[in-house]
């Protein structure tokens, strides 16, 4: 497809992702937007005389032509919102970027994608957690996404590279630079099996206001966002809030009430904004992920069969039917007293058949 006009659309100051999609919806294509008359443009809510003049000016098309030359010179892939290779999970987000600049080898529509975020000033506790989490994800054919920042982001990327897991760094600037500069070597290694992704064109500096925008992509790309460490304020908590807003799973590792960089994680767990996890097994159980390839078959053969009692089977079947059920729904369906329901739920949880979720909800684990 002709990328000149989609790129030009992102060059118009004052036209963000939501307004750009309104223009596309109304006119049918990016090229048609630039061919529209002033009267047609001004009939679109949010488009006034100033934006109409910008669209008809020559500056945005000239900037788009320069960007195209940069893209061709550096082997960059442009993922347009309407193209088949645009990340499907991100496309479900109301504020998804109109286009993305991508350089890398892995597919952004991998069946399993996890975002890992955390404090820039990572503690030894956080580094250990991150290292163990990535190691435990090796059998599950995941892609690890993070922000290529100092601290937990870098540890997530480095450990993914070390274990042969594709990892994608989402950047708050153009692909003509790596920030922080100390991560240049890491970024180069990530290109071998993962990639680098941004919504910002070349020449965009790593300015402060770009990183919250970057965080929405980290949250939107993934099935689940894991917060390893976080203070009571910061980018990791912003990413977690964004993920919740997109109705994605969020997990957090708990920490000491006296530790500054556990305050954010503890808050997310306490307020039911995140599932409490203590290791990778908790995560894959929550996500109903099973190992991929030969290891999956080996592990399945090693699982010892067990039988359920009539009451356990009845509860199992109701949860299976509902997919995810609150305790009130289960009590209503089964017409059991709370004491009996609580006991059978505990039995199934101890057998590894179900897991408890925030809000007194339950669902089956993947192997059942």
Coordinates of C-alpha atoms in Angstrom, one line a residue:
X1 CA 0.0 0.0 0.0
X2 CA 1.0 3.6 -0.4
X3 CA 2.3 4.7 3.0
X4 CA 2.8 8.3 2.1
X5 CA -0.7 9.4 3.1
X6 CA -1.0 7.4 6.3
X7 CA 2.3 8.8 7.5
X8 CA 1.3 12.3 6.5
X9 CA -1.9 11.9 8.5
X10 CA 0.3 11.4 11.7
X11 CA 2.3 14.5 10.9
X12 CA -0.6 16.8 11.3
X13 CA -0.3 18.7 14.5
X14 CA -3.6 18.4 16.4
X15 CA -4.7 15.2 14.8
X16 CA -4.3 12.3 17.3
X17 CA -5.2 8.6 16.9
X18 CA -9.0 9.0 17.7
X19 CA -9.5 12.0 15.3
X20 CA -7.4 10.3 12.6
X21 CA -9.6 7.2 12.7
X22 CA -12.7 9.4 12.5
X23 CA -11.2 10.9 9.3
X24 CA -10.5 7.5 7.9
X25 CA -13.9 6.3 8.7
X26 CA -15.6 9.3 7.0
X27 CA -13.4 9.5 3.9
X28 CA -12.5 5.8 3.5
X29 CA -8.8 6.2 3.1
X30 CA -5.8 8.3 4.1
X31 CA -5.3 9.5 0.6
X32 CA -9.0 10.6 0.4
X33 CA -8.5 12.8 3.5
X34 CA -5.9 14.8 1.7
X35 CA -8.1 15.1 -1.4
X36 CA -11.2 16.3 0.5
X37 CA -12.3 19.9 0.2
X38 CA -12.1 22.4 3.0
X39 CA -15.9 22.3 3.4
X40 CA -15.8 18.4 3.7
X41 CA -13.0 18.5 6.2
X42 CA -14.7 21.1 8.4
X43 CA -17.8 19.1 8.5
X44 CA -16.0 16.5 10.7
X45 CA -16.2 17.2 14.4
X46 CA -12.9 18.4 15.7
X47 CA -11.7 19.7 12.3
X48 CA -11.6 23.5 12.1
X49 CA -10.2 26.0 9.7
X50 CA -6.6 25.6 11.1
X51 CA -6.5 21.8 10.8
X52 CA -8.1 21.9 7.4
X53 CA -5.4 24.3 6.2
X54 CA -2.7 22.0 7.7
X55 CA -4.1 19.1 5.8
X56 CA -4.1 21.0 2.5
X57 CA -0.6 22.4 3.2
X58 CA 2.5 21.0 1.6
X59 CA 4.5 20.6 4.8
X60 CA 3.0 17.4 6.1
X61 CA 3.4 15.6 2.8
X62 CA 7.0 16.8 2.5
X63 CA 7.6 15.5 6.1
X64 CA 6.0 12.2 5.1
X65 CA 8.3 11.8 2.1
X66 CA 11.3 12.4 4.2
X67 CA 10.1 9.7 6.7
X68 CA 9.6 7.3 3.9
X69 CA 13.2 7.7 2.8
X70 CA 14.4 7.0 6.3
X71 CA 12.2 3.9 6.5
X72 CA 13.5 2.5 3.3
X73 CA 17.2 3.2 4.2
X74 CA 16.9 1.5 7.6
X75 CA 14.6 -1.5 6.8
X76 CA 11.8 -0.4 9.0
X77 CA 8.3 -1.8 8.8
X78 CA 5.3 0.5 9.0
X79 CA 2.3 -1.1 10.6
X80 CA -0.8 0.9 9.6
X81 CA -4.0 0.6 11.7
X82 CA -5.9 -0.9 8.8
X83 CA -3.3 -3.4 7.7
X84 CA -3.5 -7.1 8.5
X85 CA -0.1 -7.1 10.4
X86 CA -1.1 -4.4 12.8
X87 CA -1.1 -5.8 16.4
X88 CA -4.7 -7.1 16.9
X89 CA -4.6 -6.7 20.7
X90 CA -3.6 -3.1 20.4
X91 CA -6.2 -2.4 17.7
X92 CA -8.8 -3.2 20.3
X93 CA -7.7 -0.2 22.4
X94 CA -9.7 3.0 21.7
X95 CA -6.6 5.1 21.6
X96 CA -4.4 2.8 19.5
X97 CA -1.8 4.6 17.4
X98 CA -2.7 5.1 13.7
X99 CA 0.6 3.6 12.7
X100 CA 3.7 2.0 14.3
X101 CA 7.3 1.9 13.2
X102 CA 8.8 -1.5 13.7
X103 CA 12.2 -3.1 13.3
X104 CA 12.5 -6.8 14.2
X105 CA 11.9 -10.4 13.6
X106 CA 9.1 -11.5 15.8
X107 CA 5.4 -11.3 15.1
X108 CA 3.4 -8.8 17.2
X109 CA 0.4 -11.1 17.0
X110 CA 2.0 -14.0 18.7
X111 CA -0.6 -16.1 20.6
X112 CA 1.0 -15.2 24.0
X113 CA 2.4 -11.8 24.8
X114 CA 3.3 -10.6 28.3
X115 CA 4.4 -7.1 29.3
X116 CA 6.9 -6.8 32.2
X117 CA 7.3 -3.5 33.9
X118 CA 8.8 -2.1 37.1
X119 CA 11.0 0.4 38.9
X120 CA 13.9 2.0 37.2
X121 CA 15.9 1.8 40.4
X122 CA 15.4 -2.0 40.7
X123 CA 16.4 -3.6 44.0
X124 CA 18.1 -7.0 44.2
X125 CA 14.8 -8.5 45.2
X126 CA 13.2 -7.1 42.0
X127 CA 16.1 -8.3 39.8
X128 CA 15.8 -11.8 41.3
X129 CA 12.0 -11.9 40.7
X130 CA 12.4 -10.7 37.1
X131 CA 15.2 -13.2 36.4
X132 CA 13.2 -16.2 37.8
X133 CA 9.9 -15.1 36.1
X134 CA 11.5 -15.0 32.6
X135 CA 13.3 -18.3 33.2
X136 CA 10.0 -20.0 34.1
X137 CA 8.3 -18.7 30.9
X138 CA 10.8 -20.4 28.6
X139 CA 8.5 -23.4 27.8
X140 CA 5.4 -21.3 27.0
X141 CA 6.2 -19.7 23.6
X142 CA 5.7 -16.2 24.8
X143 CA 6.9 -12.8 23.6
X144 CA 8.1 -10.5 26.4
X145 CA 7.4 -6.8 25.9
X146 CA 8.8 -3.9 28.0
X147 CA 10.0 -0.3 27.6
X148 CA 13.8 -0.7 27.2
X149 CA 14.3 1.7 30.2
X150 CA 16.7 1.3 33.1
X151 CA 15.9 -1.2 35.9
X152 CA 13.3 -3.9 35.5
X153 CA 12.6 -3.2 31.8
X154 CA 16.3 -3.9 31.0
X155 CA 16.4 -7.0 33.2
X156 CA 13.3 -8.4 31.5
X157 CA 14.8 -7.8 28.0
X158 CA 18.3 -9.1 29.0
X159 CA 16.9 -12.3 30.5
X160 CA 14.6 -12.9 27.6
X161 CA 17.6 -12.6 25.2
X162 CA 19.6 -14.9 27.4
X163 CA 16.9 -17.6 27.4
X164 CA 16.0 -17.3 23.7
X165 CA 12.6 -15.7 24.3
X166 CA 11.6 -13.0 21.7
X167 CA 11.4 -9.6 23.4
X168 CA 10.1 -6.3 22.0
X169 CA 11.2 -2.9 23.3
X170 CA 8.6 -0.2 23.0
X171 CA 10.3 3.2 22.7
X172 CA 9.3 6.7 23.6
X173 CA 11.2 8.2 20.6
X174 CA 12.1 7.5 17.0
X175 CA 14.0 4.5 15.7
X176 CA 17.0 6.7 14.9
X177 CA 18.3 6.4 18.4
X178 CA 18.3 4.2 21.5
X179 CA 17.6 5.7 24.9
X180 CA 19.2 5.2 27.3
X181 CA 22.3 4.9 25.3
X182 CA 23.7 2.2 27.6
X183 CA 21.1 -0.1 26.1
X184 CA 22.4 0.1 22.5
X185 CA 24.1 -3.2 22.6
X186 CA 21.0 -4.8 24.2
X187 CA 18.7 -3.3 21.6
X188 CA 20.9 -4.7 18.8
X189 CA 20.7 -8.2 20.3
X190 CA 16.9 -7.9 20.6
X191 CA 16.6 -7.4 16.9
X192 CA 17.8 -10.9 16.2
X193 CA 14.6 -12.6 17.5
X194 CA 12.5 -9.8 19.0
X195 CA 12.3 -6.2 17.9
X196 CA 12.0 -2.4 18.6
X197 CA 8.7 -0.6 18.2
X198 CA 7.5 3.0 18.4
X199 CA 4.7 5.2 17.2
X200 CA 7.1 8.2 16.9
X201 CA 8.8 9.1 13.7
X202 CA 12.6 9.5 13.2
X203 CA 13.9 12.6 14.9
X204 CA 11.6 12.4 17.9
X205 CA 13.5 12.9 21.1
X206 CA 12.9 10.9 24.3
X207 CA 11.0 13.8 25.9
X208 CA 9.2 13.2 29.2
X209 CA 5.6 13.5 27.8
X210 CA 6.3 10.6 25.3
X211 CA 6.7 7.9 27.9
X212 CA 3.1 7.8 29.2
X213 CA 2.1 7.5 25.5
X214 CA 4.6 4.7 25.2
X215 CA 3.1 2.9 28.2
X216 CA -0.3 2.5 26.6
X217 CA 1.3 0.5 23.8
X218 CA 3.1 -1.7 26.3
X219 CA -0.2 -2.4 28.0
X220 CA -2.2 -2.7 24.8
X221 CA 0.2 -5.2 23.1
X222 CA -0.1 -7.8 25.8
X223 CA -2.5 -10.4 27.2
X224 CA -1.2 -9.6 30.7
X225 CA 1.0 -7.0 32.3
X226 CA 3.2 -8.0 35.2
X227 CA 4.4 -5.4 37.6
X228 CA 7.6 -6.7 39.2
X229 CA 8.5 -3.7 41.4
X230 CA 6.9 -0.2 41.7
X231 CA 6.9 2.7 44.0
X232 CA 3.6 4.4 44.9
X233 CA 4.0 6.6 41.8
X234 CA 5.6 6.0 38.4
X235 CA 5.4 4.6 34.9
X236 CA 4.8 1.0 36.0
X237 CA 1.6 2.0 37.9
X238 CA 0.4 4.0 34.8
X239 CA 0.9 1.0 32.6
X240 CA -1.0 -1.2 35.1
X241 CA -3.9 1.3 35.1
X242 CA -3.9 1.4 31.3
X243 CA -4.0 -2.4 31.1
X244 CA -6.9 -2.5 33.5
X245 CA -8.7 0.1 31.4
X246 CA -8.2 -2.1 28.3
X247 CA -9.7 -5.1 30.3
X248 CA -6.4 -7.0 30.3
X249 CA -5.1 -9.1 33.1
X250 CA -2.6 -7.4 35.5
X251 CA -0.4 -9.2 37.9
X252 CA 1.9 -8.0 40.7
X253 CA 4.5 -9.4 43.0
X254 CA 4.0 -8.5 46.6
X255 CA 6.8 -7.1 48.8
X256 CA 7.6 -5.8 52.2
X257 CA 5.4 -3.0 53.6
X258 CA 8.6 -1.3 54.5
X259 CA 10.1 -1.4 51.0
X260 CA 9.6 1.7 48.9
X261 CA 9.6 -0.2 45.6
X262 CA 7.0 -2.7 46.8
X263 CA 4.4 0.0 47.7
X264 CA 3.0 0.2 44.2
X265 CA 2.6 -3.6 43.8
X266 CA 1.1 -3.9 47.2
X267 CA -1.4 -1.1 46.4
X268 CA -2.4 -2.8 43.1
X269 CA -3.0 -6.1 44.9
X270 CA -4.8 -4.5 47.9
X271 CA -7.2 -2.6 45.7
X272 CA -7.9 -5.6 43.4
X273 CA -6.2 -3.9 40.5
X274 CA -3.8 -6.8 40.1
X275 CA -3.6 -10.6 40.8
X276 CA -1.0 -11.5 43.4
X277 CA 1.6 -13.8 41.9
X278 CA 4.7 -15.2 43.5
X279 CA 6.3 -17.0 40.5
X280 CA 5.9 -17.9 36.9
X281 CA 3.7 -20.9 37.7
X282 CA 1.1 -18.6 39.2
X283 CA 1.1 -16.5 36.1
X284 CA 0.7 -19.4 33.6
X285 CA -2.0 -20.9 35.7
X286 CA -3.9 -17.7 35.8
X287 CA -3.6 -17.3 32.0
X288 CA -4.5 -21.0 31.4
X289 CA -1.2 -21.4 29.4
X290 CA 0.2 -24.8 28.8
X291 CA 3.8 -25.5 27.6
X292 CA 4.3 -25.4 23.8
X293 CA 5.9 -28.2 21.7
X294 CA 7.5 -31.4 22.9
X295 CA 7.7 -30.2 26.5
X296 CA 3.9 -29.9 26.7
X297 CA 3.4 -33.5 25.8
X298 CA 6.1 -34.6 28.3
X299 CA 4.5 -32.6 31.1
X300 CA 1.0 -33.8 30.2
X301 CA 2.2 -37.4 30.4
X302 CA 3.7 -36.8 33.8
X303 CA 0.4 -35.4 35.3
X304 CA -1.1 -37.9 37.7
X305 CA -4.8 -38.5 37.2
X306 CA -7.2 -38.0 40.1
X307 CA -10.9 -38.3 40.5
X308 CA -13.4 -35.7 41.8
X309 CA -16.1 -36.4 44.2
X310 CA -19.7 -35.9 43.1
X311 CA -19.9 -32.5 44.8
X312 CA -16.5 -31.4 43.4
X313 CA -17.5 -32.5 39.9
X314 CA -20.8 -30.5 40.2
X315 CA -18.9 -27.4 41.2
X316 CA -16.3 -28.0 38.5
X317 CA -19.0 -28.3 35.8
X318 CA -20.7 -25.0 36.8
X319 CA -17.4 -23.1 36.8
X320 CA -16.5 -24.7 33.4
X321 CA -19.9 -23.6 32.0
X322 CA -19.6 -20.0 33.3
X323 CA -15.9 -19.6 32.4
X324 CA -15.4 -17.4 35.4
X325 CA -17.8 -17.2 38.3
X326 CA -18.3 -15.1 41.4
X327 CA -19.0 -17.0 44.6
X328 CA -22.6 -15.6 44.7
X329 CA -23.3 -17.0 41.3
X330 CA -22.0 -20.4 42.3
X331 CA -24.2 -20.4 45.4
X332 CA -27.2 -19.4 43.4
X333 CA -26.6 -22.1 40.7
X334 CA -25.9 -24.9 43.1
X335 CA -28.2 -23.9 45.9
X336 CA -25.6 -24.9 48.5
X337 CA -25.0 -23.2 51.8
X338 CA -22.0 -20.9 52.0
X339 CA -20.2 -23.2 54.3
X340 CA -20.4 -26.2 51.9
X341 CA -19.5 -24.1 48.9
X342 CA -16.4 -22.7 50.7
X343 CA -15.2 -26.2 51.6
X344 CA -15.6 -27.6 48.1
X345 CA -13.9 -24.5 46.6
X346 CA -11.0 -25.0 48.9
X347 CA -10.8 -28.7 48.0
X348 CA -10.7 -27.9 44.3
X349 CA -8.1 -25.2 44.8
X350 CA -5.9 -27.5 46.8
X351 CA -6.1 -30.1 44.0
X352 CA -5.0 -27.5 41.5
X353 CA -8.3 -27.6 39.6
X354 CA -9.4 -24.0 40.1
X355 CA -7.8 -20.7 41.0
X356 CA -9.2 -17.8 43.0
X357 CA -9.3 -14.4 41.4
X358 CA -9.9 -10.9 42.8
X359 CA -13.5 -10.1 43.7
X360 CA -14.3 -13.6 45.1
X361 CA -14.3 -15.1 41.6
X362 CA -13.0 -18.5 40.4
X363 CA -12.0 -20.2 37.2
X364 CA -10.5 -23.5 36.0
X365 CA -6.8 -23.9 35.6
X366 CA -5.5 -24.8 32.2
X367 CA -4.8 -28.5 32.7
X368 CA -8.4 -29.2 33.6

